Coordinates of C-alpha atoms in Angstrom, one line a residue:
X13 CA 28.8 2.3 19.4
X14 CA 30.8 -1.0 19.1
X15 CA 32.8 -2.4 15.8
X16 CA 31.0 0.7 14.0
X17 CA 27.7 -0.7 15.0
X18 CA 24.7 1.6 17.0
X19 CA 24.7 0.3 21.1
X20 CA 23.0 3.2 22.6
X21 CA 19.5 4.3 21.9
X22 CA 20.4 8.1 21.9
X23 CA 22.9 7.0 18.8
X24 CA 19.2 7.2 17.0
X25 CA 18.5 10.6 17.8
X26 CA 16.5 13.1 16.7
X27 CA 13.0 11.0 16.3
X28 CA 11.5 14.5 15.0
X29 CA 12.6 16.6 12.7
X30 CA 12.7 20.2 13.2
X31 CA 9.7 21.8 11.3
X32 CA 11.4 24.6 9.4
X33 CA 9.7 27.4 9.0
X34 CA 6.3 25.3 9.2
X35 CA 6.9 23.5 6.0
X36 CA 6.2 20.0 7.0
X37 CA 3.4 21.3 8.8
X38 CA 1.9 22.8 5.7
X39 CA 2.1 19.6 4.0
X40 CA 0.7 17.5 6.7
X41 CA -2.5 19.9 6.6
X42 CA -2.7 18.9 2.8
X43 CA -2.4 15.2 3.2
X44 CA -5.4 15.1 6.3
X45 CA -7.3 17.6 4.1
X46 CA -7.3 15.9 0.8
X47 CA -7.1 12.4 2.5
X48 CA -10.6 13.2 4.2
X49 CA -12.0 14.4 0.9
X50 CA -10.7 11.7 -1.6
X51 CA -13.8 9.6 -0.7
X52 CA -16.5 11.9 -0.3
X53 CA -18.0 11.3 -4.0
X54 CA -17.5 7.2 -3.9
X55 CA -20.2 5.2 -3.0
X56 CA -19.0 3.0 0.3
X57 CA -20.3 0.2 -1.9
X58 CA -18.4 0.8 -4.8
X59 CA -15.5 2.3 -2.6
X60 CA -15.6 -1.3 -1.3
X61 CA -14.1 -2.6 -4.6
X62 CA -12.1 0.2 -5.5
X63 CA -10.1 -0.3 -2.0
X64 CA -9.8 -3.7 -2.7
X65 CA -7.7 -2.7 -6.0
X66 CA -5.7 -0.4 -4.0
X67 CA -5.0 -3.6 -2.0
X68 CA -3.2 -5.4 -5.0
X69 CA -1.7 -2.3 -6.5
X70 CA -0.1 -1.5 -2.6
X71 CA 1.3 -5.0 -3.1
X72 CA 2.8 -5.0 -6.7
X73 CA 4.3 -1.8 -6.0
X74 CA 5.7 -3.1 -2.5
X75 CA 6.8 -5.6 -3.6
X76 CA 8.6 -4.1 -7.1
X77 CA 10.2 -1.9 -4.6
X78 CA 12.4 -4.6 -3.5
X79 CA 12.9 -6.3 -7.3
X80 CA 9.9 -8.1 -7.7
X81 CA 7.3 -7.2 -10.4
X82 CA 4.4 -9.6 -10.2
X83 CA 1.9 -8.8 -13.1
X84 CA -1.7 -7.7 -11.9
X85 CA -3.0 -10.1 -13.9
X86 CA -1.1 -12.7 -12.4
X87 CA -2.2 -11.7 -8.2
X88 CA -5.7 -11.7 -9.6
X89 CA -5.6 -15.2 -10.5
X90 CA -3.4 -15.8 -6.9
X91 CA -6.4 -14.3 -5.3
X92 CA -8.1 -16.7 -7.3
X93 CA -5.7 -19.6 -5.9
X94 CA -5.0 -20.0 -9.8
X95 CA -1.1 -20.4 -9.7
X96 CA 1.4 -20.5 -12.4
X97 CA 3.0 -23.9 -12.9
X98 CA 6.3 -21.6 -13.7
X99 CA 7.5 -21.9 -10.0
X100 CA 9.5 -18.5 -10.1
X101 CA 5.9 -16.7 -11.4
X102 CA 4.5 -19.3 -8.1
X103 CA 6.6 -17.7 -5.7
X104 CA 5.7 -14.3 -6.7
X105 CA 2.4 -14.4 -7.1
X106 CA 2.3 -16.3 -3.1
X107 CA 4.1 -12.9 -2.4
X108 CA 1.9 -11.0 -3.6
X109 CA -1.2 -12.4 -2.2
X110 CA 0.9 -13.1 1.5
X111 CA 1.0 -8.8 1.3
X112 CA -2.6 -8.6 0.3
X113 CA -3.4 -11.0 2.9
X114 CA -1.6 -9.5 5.6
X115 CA -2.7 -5.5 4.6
X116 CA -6.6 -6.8 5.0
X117 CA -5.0 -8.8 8.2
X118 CA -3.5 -5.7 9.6
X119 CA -6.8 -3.4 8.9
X120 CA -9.1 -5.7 10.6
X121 CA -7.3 -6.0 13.5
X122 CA -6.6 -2.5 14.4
X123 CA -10.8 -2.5 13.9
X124 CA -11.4 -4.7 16.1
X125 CA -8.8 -3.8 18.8
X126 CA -8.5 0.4 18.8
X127 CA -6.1 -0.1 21.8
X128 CA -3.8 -1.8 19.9
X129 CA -0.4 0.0 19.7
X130 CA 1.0 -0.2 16.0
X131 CA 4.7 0.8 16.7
X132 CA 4.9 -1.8 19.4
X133 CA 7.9 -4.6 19.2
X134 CA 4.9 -7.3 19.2
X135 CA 2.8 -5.7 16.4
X136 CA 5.6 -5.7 14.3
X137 CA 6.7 -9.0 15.0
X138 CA 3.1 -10.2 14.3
X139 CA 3.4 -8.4 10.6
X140 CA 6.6 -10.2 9.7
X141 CA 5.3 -13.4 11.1
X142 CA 2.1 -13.1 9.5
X143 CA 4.1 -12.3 6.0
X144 CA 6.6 -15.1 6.0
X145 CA 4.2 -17.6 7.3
X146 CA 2.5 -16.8 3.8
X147 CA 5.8 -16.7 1.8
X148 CA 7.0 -19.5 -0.3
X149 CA 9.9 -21.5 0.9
X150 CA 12.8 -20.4 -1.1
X151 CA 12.2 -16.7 -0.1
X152 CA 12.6 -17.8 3.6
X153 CA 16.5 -18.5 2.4
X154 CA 18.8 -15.5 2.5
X155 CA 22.3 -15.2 0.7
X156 CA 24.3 -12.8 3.0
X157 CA 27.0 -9.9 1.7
X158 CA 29.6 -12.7 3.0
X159 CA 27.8 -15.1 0.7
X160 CA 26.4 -17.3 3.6
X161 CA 22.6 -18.1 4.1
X162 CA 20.6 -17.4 6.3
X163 CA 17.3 -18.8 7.1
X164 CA 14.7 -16.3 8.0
X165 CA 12.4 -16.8 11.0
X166 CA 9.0 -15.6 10.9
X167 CA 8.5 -13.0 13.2
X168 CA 11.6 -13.4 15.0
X169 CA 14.1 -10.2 15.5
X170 CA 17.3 -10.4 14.1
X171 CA 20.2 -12.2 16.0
X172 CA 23.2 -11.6 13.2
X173 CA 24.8 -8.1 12.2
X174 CA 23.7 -6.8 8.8
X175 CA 24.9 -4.3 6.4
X176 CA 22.6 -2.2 4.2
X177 CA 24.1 -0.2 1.8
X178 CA 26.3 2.2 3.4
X179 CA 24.5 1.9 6.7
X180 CA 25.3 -0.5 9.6
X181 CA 21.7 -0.9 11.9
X182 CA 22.2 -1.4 15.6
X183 CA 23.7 -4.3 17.1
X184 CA 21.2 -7.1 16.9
X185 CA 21.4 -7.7 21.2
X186 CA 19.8 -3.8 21.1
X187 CA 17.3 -3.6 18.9
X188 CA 14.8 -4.7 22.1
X189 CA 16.0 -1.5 23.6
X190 CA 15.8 0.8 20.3
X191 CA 12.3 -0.8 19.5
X192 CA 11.1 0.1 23.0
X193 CA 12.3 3.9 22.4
X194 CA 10.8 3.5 18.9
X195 CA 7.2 2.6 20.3
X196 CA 7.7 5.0 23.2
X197 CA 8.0 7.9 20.7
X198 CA 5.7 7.4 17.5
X199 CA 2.5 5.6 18.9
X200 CA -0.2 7.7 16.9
X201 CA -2.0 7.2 20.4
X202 CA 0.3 9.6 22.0
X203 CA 0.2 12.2 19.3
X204 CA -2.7 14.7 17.6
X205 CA -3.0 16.2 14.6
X206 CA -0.3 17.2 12.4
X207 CA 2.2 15.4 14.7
X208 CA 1.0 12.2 13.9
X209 CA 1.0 12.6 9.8
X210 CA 4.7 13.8 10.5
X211 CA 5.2 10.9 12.7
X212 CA 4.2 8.9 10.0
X213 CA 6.6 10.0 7.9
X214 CA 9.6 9.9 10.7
X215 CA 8.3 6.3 11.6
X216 CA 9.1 5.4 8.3
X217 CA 12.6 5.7 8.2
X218 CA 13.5 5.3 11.8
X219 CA 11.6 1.5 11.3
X220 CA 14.2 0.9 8.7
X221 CA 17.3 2.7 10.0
X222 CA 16.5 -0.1 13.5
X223 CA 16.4 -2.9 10.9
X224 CA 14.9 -5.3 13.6
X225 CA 14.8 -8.4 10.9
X226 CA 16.9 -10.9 8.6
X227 CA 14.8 -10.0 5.6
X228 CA 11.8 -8.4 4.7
X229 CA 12.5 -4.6 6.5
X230 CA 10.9 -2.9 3.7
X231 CA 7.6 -4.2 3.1
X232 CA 7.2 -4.5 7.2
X233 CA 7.9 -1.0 7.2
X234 CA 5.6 -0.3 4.5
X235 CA 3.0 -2.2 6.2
X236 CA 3.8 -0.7 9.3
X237 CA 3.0 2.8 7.7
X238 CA -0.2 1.7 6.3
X239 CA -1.3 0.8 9.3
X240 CA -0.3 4.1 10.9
X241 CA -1.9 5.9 8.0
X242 CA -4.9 4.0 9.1
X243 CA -4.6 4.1 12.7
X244 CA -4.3 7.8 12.5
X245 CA -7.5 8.0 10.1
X246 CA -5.8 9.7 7.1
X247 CA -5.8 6.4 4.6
X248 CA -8.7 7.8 2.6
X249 CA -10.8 4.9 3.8
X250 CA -8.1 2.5 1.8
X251 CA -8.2 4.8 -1.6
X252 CA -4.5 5.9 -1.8
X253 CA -1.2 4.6 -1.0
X254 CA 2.0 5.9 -0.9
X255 CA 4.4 2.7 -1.7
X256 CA 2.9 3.5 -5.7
X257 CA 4.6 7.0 -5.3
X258 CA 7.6 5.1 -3.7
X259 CA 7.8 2.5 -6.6
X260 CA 7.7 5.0 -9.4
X261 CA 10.4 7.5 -7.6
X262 CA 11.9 4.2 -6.4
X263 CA 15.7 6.2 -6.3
X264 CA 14.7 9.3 -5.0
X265 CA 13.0 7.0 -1.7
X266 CA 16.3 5.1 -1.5
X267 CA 18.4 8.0 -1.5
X268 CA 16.6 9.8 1.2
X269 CA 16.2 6.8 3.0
X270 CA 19.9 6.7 3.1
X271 CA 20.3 10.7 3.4
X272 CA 18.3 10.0 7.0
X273 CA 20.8 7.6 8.0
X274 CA 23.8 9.7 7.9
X275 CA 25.8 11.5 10.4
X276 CA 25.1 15.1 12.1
X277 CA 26.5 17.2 9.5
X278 CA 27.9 19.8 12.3
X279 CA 26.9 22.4 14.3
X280 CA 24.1 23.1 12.3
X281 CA 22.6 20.1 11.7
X282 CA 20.6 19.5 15.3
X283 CA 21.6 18.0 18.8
X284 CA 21.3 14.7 18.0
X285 CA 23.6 11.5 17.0
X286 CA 21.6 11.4 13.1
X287 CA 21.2 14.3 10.7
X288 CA 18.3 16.7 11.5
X289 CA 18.4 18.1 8.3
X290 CA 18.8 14.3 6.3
X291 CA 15.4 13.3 8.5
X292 CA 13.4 16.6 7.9
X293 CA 14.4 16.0 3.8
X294 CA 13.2 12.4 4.1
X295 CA 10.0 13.4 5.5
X296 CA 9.4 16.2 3.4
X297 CA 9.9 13.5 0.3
X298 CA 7.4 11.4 2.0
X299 CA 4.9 13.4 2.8
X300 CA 4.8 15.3 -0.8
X301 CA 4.8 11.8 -2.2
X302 CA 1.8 11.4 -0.1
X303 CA 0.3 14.3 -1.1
X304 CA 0.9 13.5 -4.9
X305 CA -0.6 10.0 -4.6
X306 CA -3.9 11.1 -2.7
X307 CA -4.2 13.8 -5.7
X308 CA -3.5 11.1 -8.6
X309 CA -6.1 8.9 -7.2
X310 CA -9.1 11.8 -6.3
X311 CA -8.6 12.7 -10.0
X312 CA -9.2 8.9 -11.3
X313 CA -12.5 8.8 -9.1
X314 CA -13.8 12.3 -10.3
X315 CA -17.5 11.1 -11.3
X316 CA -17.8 12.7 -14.5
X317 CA -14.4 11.5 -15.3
X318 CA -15.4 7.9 -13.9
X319 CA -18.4 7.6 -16.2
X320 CA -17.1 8.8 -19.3
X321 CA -14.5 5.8 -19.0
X322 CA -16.6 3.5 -18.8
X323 CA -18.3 4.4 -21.3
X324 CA -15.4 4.5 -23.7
X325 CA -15.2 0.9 -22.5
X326 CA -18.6 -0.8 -23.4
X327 CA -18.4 1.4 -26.5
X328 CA -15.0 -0.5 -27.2
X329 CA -17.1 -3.8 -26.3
X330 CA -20.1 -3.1 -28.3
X331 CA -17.7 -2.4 -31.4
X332 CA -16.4 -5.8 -31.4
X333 CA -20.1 -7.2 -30.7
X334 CA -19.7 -8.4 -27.2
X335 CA -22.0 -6.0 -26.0
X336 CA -25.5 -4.6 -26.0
X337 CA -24.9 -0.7 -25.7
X338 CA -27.5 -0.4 -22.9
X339 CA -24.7 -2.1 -20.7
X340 CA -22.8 1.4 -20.7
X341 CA -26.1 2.7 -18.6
X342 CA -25.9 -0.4 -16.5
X343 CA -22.3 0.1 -15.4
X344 CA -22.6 3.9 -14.8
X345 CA -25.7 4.0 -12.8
X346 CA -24.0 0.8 -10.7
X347 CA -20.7 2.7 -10.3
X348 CA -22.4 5.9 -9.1
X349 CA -25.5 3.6 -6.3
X350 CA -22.8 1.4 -5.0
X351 CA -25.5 -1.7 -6.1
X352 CA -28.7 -2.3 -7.8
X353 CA -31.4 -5.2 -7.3
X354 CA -31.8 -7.4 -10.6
X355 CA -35.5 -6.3 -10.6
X356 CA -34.6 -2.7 -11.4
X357 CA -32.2 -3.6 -14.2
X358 CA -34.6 -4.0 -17.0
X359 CA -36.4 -0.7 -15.9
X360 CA -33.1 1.3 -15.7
X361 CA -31.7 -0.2 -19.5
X362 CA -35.5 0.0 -20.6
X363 CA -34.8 -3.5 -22.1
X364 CA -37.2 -6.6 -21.3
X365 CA -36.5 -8.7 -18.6
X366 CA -35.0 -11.9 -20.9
X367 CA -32.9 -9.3 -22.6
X368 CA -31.9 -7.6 -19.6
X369 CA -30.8 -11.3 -17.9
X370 CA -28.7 -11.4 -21.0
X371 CA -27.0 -7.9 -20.5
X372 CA -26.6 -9.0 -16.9
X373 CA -25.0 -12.6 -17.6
X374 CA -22.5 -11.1 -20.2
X375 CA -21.3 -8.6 -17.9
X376 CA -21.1 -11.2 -14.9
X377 CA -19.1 -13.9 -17.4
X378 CA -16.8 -10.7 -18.3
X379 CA -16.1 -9.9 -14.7
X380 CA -17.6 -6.6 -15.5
X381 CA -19.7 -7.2 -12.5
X382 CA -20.4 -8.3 -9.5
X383 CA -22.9 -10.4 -7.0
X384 CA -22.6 -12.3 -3.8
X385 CA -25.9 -14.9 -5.0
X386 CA -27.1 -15.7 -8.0
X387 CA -30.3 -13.7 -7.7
X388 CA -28.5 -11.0 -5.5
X389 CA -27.9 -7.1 -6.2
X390 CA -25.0 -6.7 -8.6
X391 CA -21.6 -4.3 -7.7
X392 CA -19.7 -2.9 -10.3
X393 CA -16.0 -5.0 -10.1
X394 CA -12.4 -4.1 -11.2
X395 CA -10.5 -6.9 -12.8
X396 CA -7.2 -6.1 -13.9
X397 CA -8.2 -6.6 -17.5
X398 CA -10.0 -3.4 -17.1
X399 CA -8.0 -1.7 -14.4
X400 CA -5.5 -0.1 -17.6
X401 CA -9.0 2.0 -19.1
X402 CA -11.0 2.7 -15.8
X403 CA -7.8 3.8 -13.9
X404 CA -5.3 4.8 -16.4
X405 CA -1.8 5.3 -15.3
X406 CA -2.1 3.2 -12.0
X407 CA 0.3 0.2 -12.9
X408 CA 3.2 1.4 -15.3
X409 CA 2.5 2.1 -18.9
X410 CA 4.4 -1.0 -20.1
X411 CA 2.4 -3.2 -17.6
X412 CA -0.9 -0.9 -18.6
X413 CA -0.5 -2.0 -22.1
X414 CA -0.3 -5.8 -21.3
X415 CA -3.7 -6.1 -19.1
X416 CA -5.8 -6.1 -21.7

């Protein structure tokens, strides 16, 4: 250690924590067991929308994490490349869609490269690159503790000393060595089973204790743990994240993030530089957050559940005369067969085919569904005008109540 700052890569010891008395490793068995079963009942069609909302709620949550609450509404219409002429809301909503962006960035490449190793210096360069290459030009400025700016380099490590909180992150002419350890230790490629979902976890806070760059650590890290999630095939196929049980428990992550950084606590506490027992806490936190989040969302995609909700929404539709009721019938049976051909439509609604086309149109001008062609199948869709009654309690009640 030099001028109170970390030099040595031991100084980041333990990696692990100690597993006591198997309770970590009763957890991780929850989080592979419910994660493989949270999809089971979706249609991958459907499933393909659904992830997609996942997508934008990862991102607002991320992103409110670190002080920034982007309405849903507003990263729709970013998705949209509708941007507010407010050029605070502009920022924001570029933020939000750079972290969409990037998540479907970071999926398709560990697809399409299975080698690729996740905790590697380069892949987590290529994240933060990939992010503020997307961000808006004023977030790429940085005021410092000592009131000075920096400018933030996309992808580039650190080459200044930082402060964060309480806790001083290795010198910035080590981090190549402590990233190299970090790698070394949490590829999912070296691990199996429940060492990996722990790792996960451990990953976490060891990515941010390293603090390898001028700004953006925690939705990197973030990132960095979706991808792990994925890489290590417990992400639910997309249909869970944990940065919403982060978000909403935003103090109790922050203060076991910096419970993990501390000091050994004596003899008691482990062998190594860092707090066995402040690591084993943190991941215990993360993965019964994990645990919680995979459970919220496998209870908003029960079917029965599912279909009764959107019921209760084309019945709130047809009481204000915007829709037929056979739409309800429509939006269920497209929910639960991922798609359905336009020719089928007027036989499933029993309506004839002009006043089926009508049905259809409606619910295509409302956004209530979906097609990739005019004459194509149809998909049931999720704007965030209905995201408040088909998944209640996703975004925040106060945001909830301004969707509609």
């Amino acid at each position: 250690m030099e001028d109170g700052l970390y030099t040595r890569i031991s100084e980041m010891e333990p990696m692990m924590p100690t597993n006591s008395a198997g309770e970590l490793d009763d957890l991780a068995i929850e989080v592979i067991r419910k994660s493989a079963g949270i999809s089971a009942a979706v249609h991958p069609v459907t499933r393909r929308g659904i992830v997609e909302l996942v997508r934008k709620m990862n991102s607002y949550y991320s992103n409110l994490i670190e002080g920034h609450n982007t309405h849903p509404v507003d990263i729709d219409r970013a998705m949209r490349e509708d941007f507010s002429k407010d050029p605070v809301k502009r920022a924001k909503q570029l933020e939000s869609k750079a972290h969409i962006e990037v998540q479907k960035s970071i999926e398709a490449h560990i697809q399409d490269n299975p080698g690729t190793v996740i905790t590697s210096k380069n892949f987590l360069c290529w994240i933060h690159k990939e992010f503020y290459e997307r961000m808006p030009e004023e977030y790429l400025i940085v005021q410092r503790t000592n009131g000075k700016t920096e400018k933030v380099i996309p992808g580039k490590t650190r080459e200044l000393e930082v402060e964060v909180g309480r806790h001083l992150p290795p010198k910035s002419e080590y981090i190549c060595g402590f990233m190299k350890r970090f790698e070394e230790v949490y590829d999912p490629q070296n691990l199996k089973g429940l060492s990996q979902v722990i790792a996960a976890a451990a990953s976490h806070h060891r990515l941010a204790w390293i603090h390898p760059f001028v700004d953006g650590n925690g939705r990197v890290t973030r990132l960095m743990t979706h991808a792990y999630l994925k890489k290590a095939k417990i992400d639910g196929h997309g249909l869970w994240t944990v940065s919403r049980g982060f978000a909403r428990n935003r103090e109790e992550y922050l203060a076991s993030l910096a419970g993990a950084d501390q000091p050994r606590r004596g003899d008691m506490d482990g062998r190594g530089n860092l707090t066995q027992a402040g690591l084993f806490e943190f991941c215990r936190f993360f993965l019964k957050t994990a645990v919680d989040q995979i459970d919220f969302m496998a209870g908003l995609l029960d079917l029965d559940g599912m279909q009764k909700r959107i019921q209760a929404v084309v019945d709130r539709q047809v009481s204000f005369g915007e829709l037929k009721p056979e739409a309800g019938h429509l939006l269920r049976d497209v929910f639960l067969r991922g798609e359905i051909a336009r020719g089928e439509i007027p036989n499933i609604i029993g309506m004839p085919e002009r006043s089926a086309r009508r049905v259809v149109s409606s619910l295509l001008a409302k956004g209530y569904l979906v097609s990739d062609s005019e004459k194509g199948p149809v998909m049931l869709a999720f704007p965030a005008s209905l995201v408040g009654y088909y998944f209640p309690r996703l975004y925040p009640e106060g945001v909830e109540a301004s969707l509609d």
